[in-house]
Short mmCIF file of C-alpha atoms and ligand atoms in Angstrom, two decimals:
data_model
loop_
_atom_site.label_atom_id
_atom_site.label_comp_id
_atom_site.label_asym_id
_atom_site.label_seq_id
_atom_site.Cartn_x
_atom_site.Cartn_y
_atom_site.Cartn_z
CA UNK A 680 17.74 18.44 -5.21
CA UNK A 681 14.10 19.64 -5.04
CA UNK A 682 13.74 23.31 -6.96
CA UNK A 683 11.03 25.25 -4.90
CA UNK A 684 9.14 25.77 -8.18
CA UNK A 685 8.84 22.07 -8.15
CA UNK A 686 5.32 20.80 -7.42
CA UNK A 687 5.16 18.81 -3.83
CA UNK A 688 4.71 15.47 -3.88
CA UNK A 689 2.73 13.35 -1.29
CA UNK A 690 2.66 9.35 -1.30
CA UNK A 691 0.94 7.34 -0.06
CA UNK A 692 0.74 3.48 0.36
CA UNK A 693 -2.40 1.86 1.10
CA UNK A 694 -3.18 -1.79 2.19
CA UNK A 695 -4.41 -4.31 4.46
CA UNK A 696 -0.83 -4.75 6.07
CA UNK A 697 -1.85 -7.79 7.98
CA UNK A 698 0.85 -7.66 8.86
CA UNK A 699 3.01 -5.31 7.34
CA UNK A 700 6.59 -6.91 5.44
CA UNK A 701 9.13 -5.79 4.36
CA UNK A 702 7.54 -6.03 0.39
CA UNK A 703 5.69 -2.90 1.32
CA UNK A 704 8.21 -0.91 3.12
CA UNK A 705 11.06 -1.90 0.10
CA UNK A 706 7.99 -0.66 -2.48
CA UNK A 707 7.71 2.58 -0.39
CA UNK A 708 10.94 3.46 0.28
CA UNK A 709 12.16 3.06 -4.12
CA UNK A 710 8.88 4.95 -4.76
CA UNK A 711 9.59 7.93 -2.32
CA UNK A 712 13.31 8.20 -3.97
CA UNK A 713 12.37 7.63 -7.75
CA UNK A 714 9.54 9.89 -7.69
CA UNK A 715 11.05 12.64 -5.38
CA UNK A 716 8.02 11.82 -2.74
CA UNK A 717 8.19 14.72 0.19
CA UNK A 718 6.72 11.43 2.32
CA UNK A 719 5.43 8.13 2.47
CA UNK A 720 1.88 7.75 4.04
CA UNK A 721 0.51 4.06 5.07
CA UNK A 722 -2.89 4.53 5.20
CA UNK A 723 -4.56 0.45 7.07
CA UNK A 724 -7.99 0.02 5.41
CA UNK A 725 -10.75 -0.28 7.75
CA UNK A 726 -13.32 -2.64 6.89
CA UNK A 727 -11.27 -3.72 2.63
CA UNK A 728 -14.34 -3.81 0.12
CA UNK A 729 -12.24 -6.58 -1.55
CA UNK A 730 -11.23 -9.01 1.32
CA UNK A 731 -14.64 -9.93 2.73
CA UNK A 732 -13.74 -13.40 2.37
CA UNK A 733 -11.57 -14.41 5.34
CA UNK A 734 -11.52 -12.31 8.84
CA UNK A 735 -9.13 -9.47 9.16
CA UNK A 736 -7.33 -8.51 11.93
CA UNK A 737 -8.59 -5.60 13.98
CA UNK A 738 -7.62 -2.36 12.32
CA UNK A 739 -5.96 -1.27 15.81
CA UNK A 740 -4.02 -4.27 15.53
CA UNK A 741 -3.12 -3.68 11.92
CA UNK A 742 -2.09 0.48 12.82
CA UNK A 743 0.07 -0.48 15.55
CA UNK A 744 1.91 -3.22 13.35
CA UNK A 745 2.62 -0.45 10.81
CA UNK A 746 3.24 2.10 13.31
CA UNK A 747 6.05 0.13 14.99
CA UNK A 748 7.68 -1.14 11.21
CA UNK A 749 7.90 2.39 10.28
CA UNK A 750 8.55 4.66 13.19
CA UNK A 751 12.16 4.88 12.61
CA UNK A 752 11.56 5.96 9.39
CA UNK A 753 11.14 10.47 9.44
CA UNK A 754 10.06 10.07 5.64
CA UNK A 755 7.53 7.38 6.87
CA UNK A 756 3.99 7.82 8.48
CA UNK A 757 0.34 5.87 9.16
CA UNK A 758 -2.75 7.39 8.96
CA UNK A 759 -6.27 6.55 10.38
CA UNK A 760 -8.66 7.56 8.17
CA UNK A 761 -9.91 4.73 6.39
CA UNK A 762 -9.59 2.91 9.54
CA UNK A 763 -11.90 6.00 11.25
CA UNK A 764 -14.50 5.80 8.46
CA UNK A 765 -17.61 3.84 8.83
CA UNK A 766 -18.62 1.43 6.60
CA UNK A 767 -16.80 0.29 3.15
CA UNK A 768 -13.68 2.18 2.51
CA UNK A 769 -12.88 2.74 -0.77
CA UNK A 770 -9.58 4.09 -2.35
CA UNK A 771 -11.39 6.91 -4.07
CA UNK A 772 -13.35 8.35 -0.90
CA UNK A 773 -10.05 8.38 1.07
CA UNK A 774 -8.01 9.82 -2.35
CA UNK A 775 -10.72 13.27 -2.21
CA UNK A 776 -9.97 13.52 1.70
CA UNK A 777 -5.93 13.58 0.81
CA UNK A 778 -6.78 16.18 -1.48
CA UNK A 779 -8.29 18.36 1.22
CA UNK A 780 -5.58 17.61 3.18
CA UNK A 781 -3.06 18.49 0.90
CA UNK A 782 -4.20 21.04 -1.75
CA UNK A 783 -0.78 21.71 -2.42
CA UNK A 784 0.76 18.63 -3.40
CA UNK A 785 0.61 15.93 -6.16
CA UNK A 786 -0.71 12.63 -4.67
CA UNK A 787 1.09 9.06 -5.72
CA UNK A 788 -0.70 5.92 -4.77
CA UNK A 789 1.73 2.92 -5.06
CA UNK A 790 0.60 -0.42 -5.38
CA UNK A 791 2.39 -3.39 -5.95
CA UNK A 792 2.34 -4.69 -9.71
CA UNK A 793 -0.79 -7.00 -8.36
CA UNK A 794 -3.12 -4.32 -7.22
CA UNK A 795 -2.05 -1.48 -9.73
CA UNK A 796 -2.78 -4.53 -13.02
CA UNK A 797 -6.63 -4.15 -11.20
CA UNK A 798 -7.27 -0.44 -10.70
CA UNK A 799 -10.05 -0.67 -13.41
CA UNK A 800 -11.97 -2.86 -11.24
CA UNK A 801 -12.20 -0.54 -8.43
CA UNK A 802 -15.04 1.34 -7.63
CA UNK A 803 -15.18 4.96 -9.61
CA UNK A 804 -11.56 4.15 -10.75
CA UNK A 805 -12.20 7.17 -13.54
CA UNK A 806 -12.52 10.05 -10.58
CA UNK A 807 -9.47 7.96 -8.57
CA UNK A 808 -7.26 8.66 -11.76
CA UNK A 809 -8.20 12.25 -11.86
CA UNK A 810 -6.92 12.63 -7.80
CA UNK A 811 -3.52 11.13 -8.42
CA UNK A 812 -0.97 9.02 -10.30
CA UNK A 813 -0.23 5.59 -9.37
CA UNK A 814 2.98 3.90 -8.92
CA UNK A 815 3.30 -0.22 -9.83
CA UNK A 816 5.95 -1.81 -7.69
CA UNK A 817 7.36 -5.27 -9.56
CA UNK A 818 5.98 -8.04 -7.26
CA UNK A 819 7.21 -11.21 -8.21
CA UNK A 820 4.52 -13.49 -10.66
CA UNK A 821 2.66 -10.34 -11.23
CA UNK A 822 4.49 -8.61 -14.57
CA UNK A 823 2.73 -5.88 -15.44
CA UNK A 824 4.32 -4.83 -18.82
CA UNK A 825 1.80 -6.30 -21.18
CA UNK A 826 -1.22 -4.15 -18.74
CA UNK A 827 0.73 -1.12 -19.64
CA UNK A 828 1.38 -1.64 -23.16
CA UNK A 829 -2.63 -2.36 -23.11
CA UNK A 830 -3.37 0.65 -21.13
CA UNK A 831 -1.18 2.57 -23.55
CA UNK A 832 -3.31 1.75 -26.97
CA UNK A 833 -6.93 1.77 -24.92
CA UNK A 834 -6.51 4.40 -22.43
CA UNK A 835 -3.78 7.04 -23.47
CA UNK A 836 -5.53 9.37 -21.68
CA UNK A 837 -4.75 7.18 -18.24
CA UNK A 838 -1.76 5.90 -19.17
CA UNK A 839 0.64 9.50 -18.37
CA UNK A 840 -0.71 9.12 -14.53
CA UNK A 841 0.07 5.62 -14.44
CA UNK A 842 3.70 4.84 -13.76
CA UNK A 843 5.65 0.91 -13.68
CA UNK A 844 8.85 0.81 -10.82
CA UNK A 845 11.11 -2.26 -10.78
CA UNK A 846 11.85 -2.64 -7.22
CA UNK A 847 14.25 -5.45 -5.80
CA UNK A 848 11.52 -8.39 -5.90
CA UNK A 849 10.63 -9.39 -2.54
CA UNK A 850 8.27 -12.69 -3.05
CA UNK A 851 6.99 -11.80 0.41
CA UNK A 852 3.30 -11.58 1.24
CA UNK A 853 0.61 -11.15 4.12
CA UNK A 854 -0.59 -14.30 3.05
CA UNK A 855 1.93 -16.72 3.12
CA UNK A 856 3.22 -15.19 6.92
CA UNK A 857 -0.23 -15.93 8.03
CA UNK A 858 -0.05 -19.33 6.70
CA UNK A 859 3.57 -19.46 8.42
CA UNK A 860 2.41 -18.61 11.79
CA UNK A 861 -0.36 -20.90 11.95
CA UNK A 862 2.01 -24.04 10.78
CA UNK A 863 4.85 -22.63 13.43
CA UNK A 864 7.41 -21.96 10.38
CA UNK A 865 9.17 -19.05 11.10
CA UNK A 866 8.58 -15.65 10.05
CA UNK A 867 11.87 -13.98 10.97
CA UNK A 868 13.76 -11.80 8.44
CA UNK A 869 10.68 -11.31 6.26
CA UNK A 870 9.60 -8.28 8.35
CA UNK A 871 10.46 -6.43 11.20
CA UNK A 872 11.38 -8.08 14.24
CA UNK A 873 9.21 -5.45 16.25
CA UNK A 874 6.20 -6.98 14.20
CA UNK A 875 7.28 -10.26 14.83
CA UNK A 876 7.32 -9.56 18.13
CA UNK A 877 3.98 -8.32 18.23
CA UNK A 878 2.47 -10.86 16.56
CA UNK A 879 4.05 -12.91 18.52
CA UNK A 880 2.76 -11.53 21.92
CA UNK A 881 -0.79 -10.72 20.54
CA UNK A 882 -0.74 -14.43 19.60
CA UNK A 883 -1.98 -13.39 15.89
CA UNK A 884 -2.67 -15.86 12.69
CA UNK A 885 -2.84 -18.93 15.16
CA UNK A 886 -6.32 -19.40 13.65
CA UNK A 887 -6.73 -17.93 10.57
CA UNK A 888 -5.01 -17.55 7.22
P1 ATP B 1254 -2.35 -10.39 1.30
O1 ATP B 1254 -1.53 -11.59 0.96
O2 ATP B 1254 -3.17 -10.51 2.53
O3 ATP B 1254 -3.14 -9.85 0.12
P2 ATP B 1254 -0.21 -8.54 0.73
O4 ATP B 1254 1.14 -9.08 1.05
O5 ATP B 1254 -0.66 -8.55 -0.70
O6 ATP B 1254 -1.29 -9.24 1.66
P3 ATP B 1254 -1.53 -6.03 1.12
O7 ATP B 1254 -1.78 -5.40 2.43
O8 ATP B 1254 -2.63 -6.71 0.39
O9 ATP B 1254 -0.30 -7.08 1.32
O10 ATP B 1254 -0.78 -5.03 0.13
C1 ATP B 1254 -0.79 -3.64 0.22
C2 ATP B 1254 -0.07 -3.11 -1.03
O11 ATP B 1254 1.30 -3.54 -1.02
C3 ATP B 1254 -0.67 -3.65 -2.34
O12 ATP B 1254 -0.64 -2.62 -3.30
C4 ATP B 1254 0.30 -4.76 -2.71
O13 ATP B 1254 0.31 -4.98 -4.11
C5 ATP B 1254 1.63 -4.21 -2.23
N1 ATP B 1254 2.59 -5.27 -1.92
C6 ATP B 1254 2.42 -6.26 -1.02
N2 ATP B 1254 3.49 -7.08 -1.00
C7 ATP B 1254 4.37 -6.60 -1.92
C8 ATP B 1254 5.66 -7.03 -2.37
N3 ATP B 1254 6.24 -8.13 -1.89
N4 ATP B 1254 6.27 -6.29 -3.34
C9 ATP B 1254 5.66 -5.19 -3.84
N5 ATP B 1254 4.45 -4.74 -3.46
C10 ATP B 1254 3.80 -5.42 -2.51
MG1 MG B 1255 -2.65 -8.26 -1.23
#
C-alpha cells in the first residue's frame, strides 16, 4: 500500500513504438509494480534524433498503434508531446515539460537494458539525470550488469537514480516485425492483435524495414 507521505511517482516510457510489442508493454507494466508507479505514460517520439537512418512511420500512425495496445490498460496512457514539438525531440526537452506537468511527482524513465546501457550518449544526459531516475528493463543480448558496476566506480553520483529490472525476456523488437511483415511471416502473438490489425489494414512495413 501507498502511505500518503509517500512521494508520487510518474512513469513514463518513451520510444519509437513502430509498432508497439508486447516487449514494451511487459517492461511497463513490471516497472509500474516494482517501483510503485501511480501510471505508465508512452510518450511516441516525433521526428527520433537517433533513427534518421531509415523512414519512420507517421507519428499519427505510431499514437494510434499505442493508443489501441494500451487502452484497456487504466494504469496506462500516450502522450503527444514529443510528437507536437517541432523539430528534434530530445528526451531531456520533453523530461523539463513532465516536470511542469507534474511538480508533484518523482519521474521514472524506463528503457530497455539497450537504450538505458547508452544514456551517456544522449544529448545533455547530465540535466536528464537531474529530472528523473531511470529504470533498465533486461532485453535479451543486451546485459547491462557490467554498465552498472562501471557506472558505480565512475559515476556514484548517477548511479542512486539509475535502477536495473529483470523483466521476463521478451526477444521481441520493432525491428524484426518490420522485417516480418515485409517477408509475409507472421506477426501474431508478438503484440496485440488490435495492432496487428492495424497494421494490417494501414498496409504498414510492406516497404520498409
Ligand atoms: P527498433 O527495433 O525499431 O529499435 P524497439 O523494439 O527497440 O524498436 P523502440 O521503440 O526502439 O522499440 O523502444 C522503446 C523502448 O522500449 C526502448 O527503451 C527499448 O529499449 C525498450 N524495449 C523495446 N523492446 C523491448 C523488449 N523486448 N524488452 C524490454 N525493453 C524493450
Ligand atoms: Mg529500439
Amino acid at each position: 500500500m501507498t502511505s500518503n507521505s509517500e512521494v508520487k511517482r510518474i512513469g513514463i516510457m518513451g520510444g519509437t513504438f513502430d509498432p508497439l510489442h508486447y516487449g514494451h508493454l511487459v517492461a511497463a507494466e513490471m516497472a509500474r509494480n516494482e517501483f510503485r508507479l501511480e501510471k505508465v505514460i508512452f510518450i511516441p517520439t516525433g521526428n527520433p534524433p537517433h533513427k534518421m537512418g531509415r523512414e519512420i512511420t507517421n507519428p499519427e500512425a505510431r499514437f494510434q498503434m499505442v493508443k489501441l495496445a494500451t487502452e484497456d490498460n487504466l494504469s496506462f496512457g500516450v502522450s503527444r508531446i514529443e510528437i507536437e514539438r517541432i523539430g528534434h525531440s530530445y528526451t531531456v526537452d520533453t523530461l523539463r515539460e513532465l516536470h511542469q506537468l507534474y511538480p508533484e511527482h518523482e519521474i521514472y524513465f524506463i528503457t530497455g537494458s539497450d537504450a538505458f546501457r547508452e544514456i551517456f550518449t544522449w544529448k545533455d544526459f547530465e540535466s536528464a539525470l537531474e529530472l528523473c531516475h531511470f529504470i533498465g528493463a533486461s532485453r535479451p543480448g543486451f546485459d547491462a550488469e557490467e554498465f552498472m558496476q562501471d557506472l558505480q566506480a565512475a559515476h556514484p553520483e548517477f548511479f542512486t537514480r539509475m535502477h536495473l529490472l529483470e523483466v521476463p525476456a521478451l526477444a521481441i523488437s520493432s525491428t524484426d516485425i518490420r522485417s516480418r511483415v515485409r517477408k509475409n511471416q507472421p506477426i501474431r502473438y508478438l503484440l496485440p492483435e488490435a495492432v496487428r490489425l492495424y497494421i494490417e489494414r494501414e498496409s504498414l512495413y510492406q516497404n520498409i524495414l
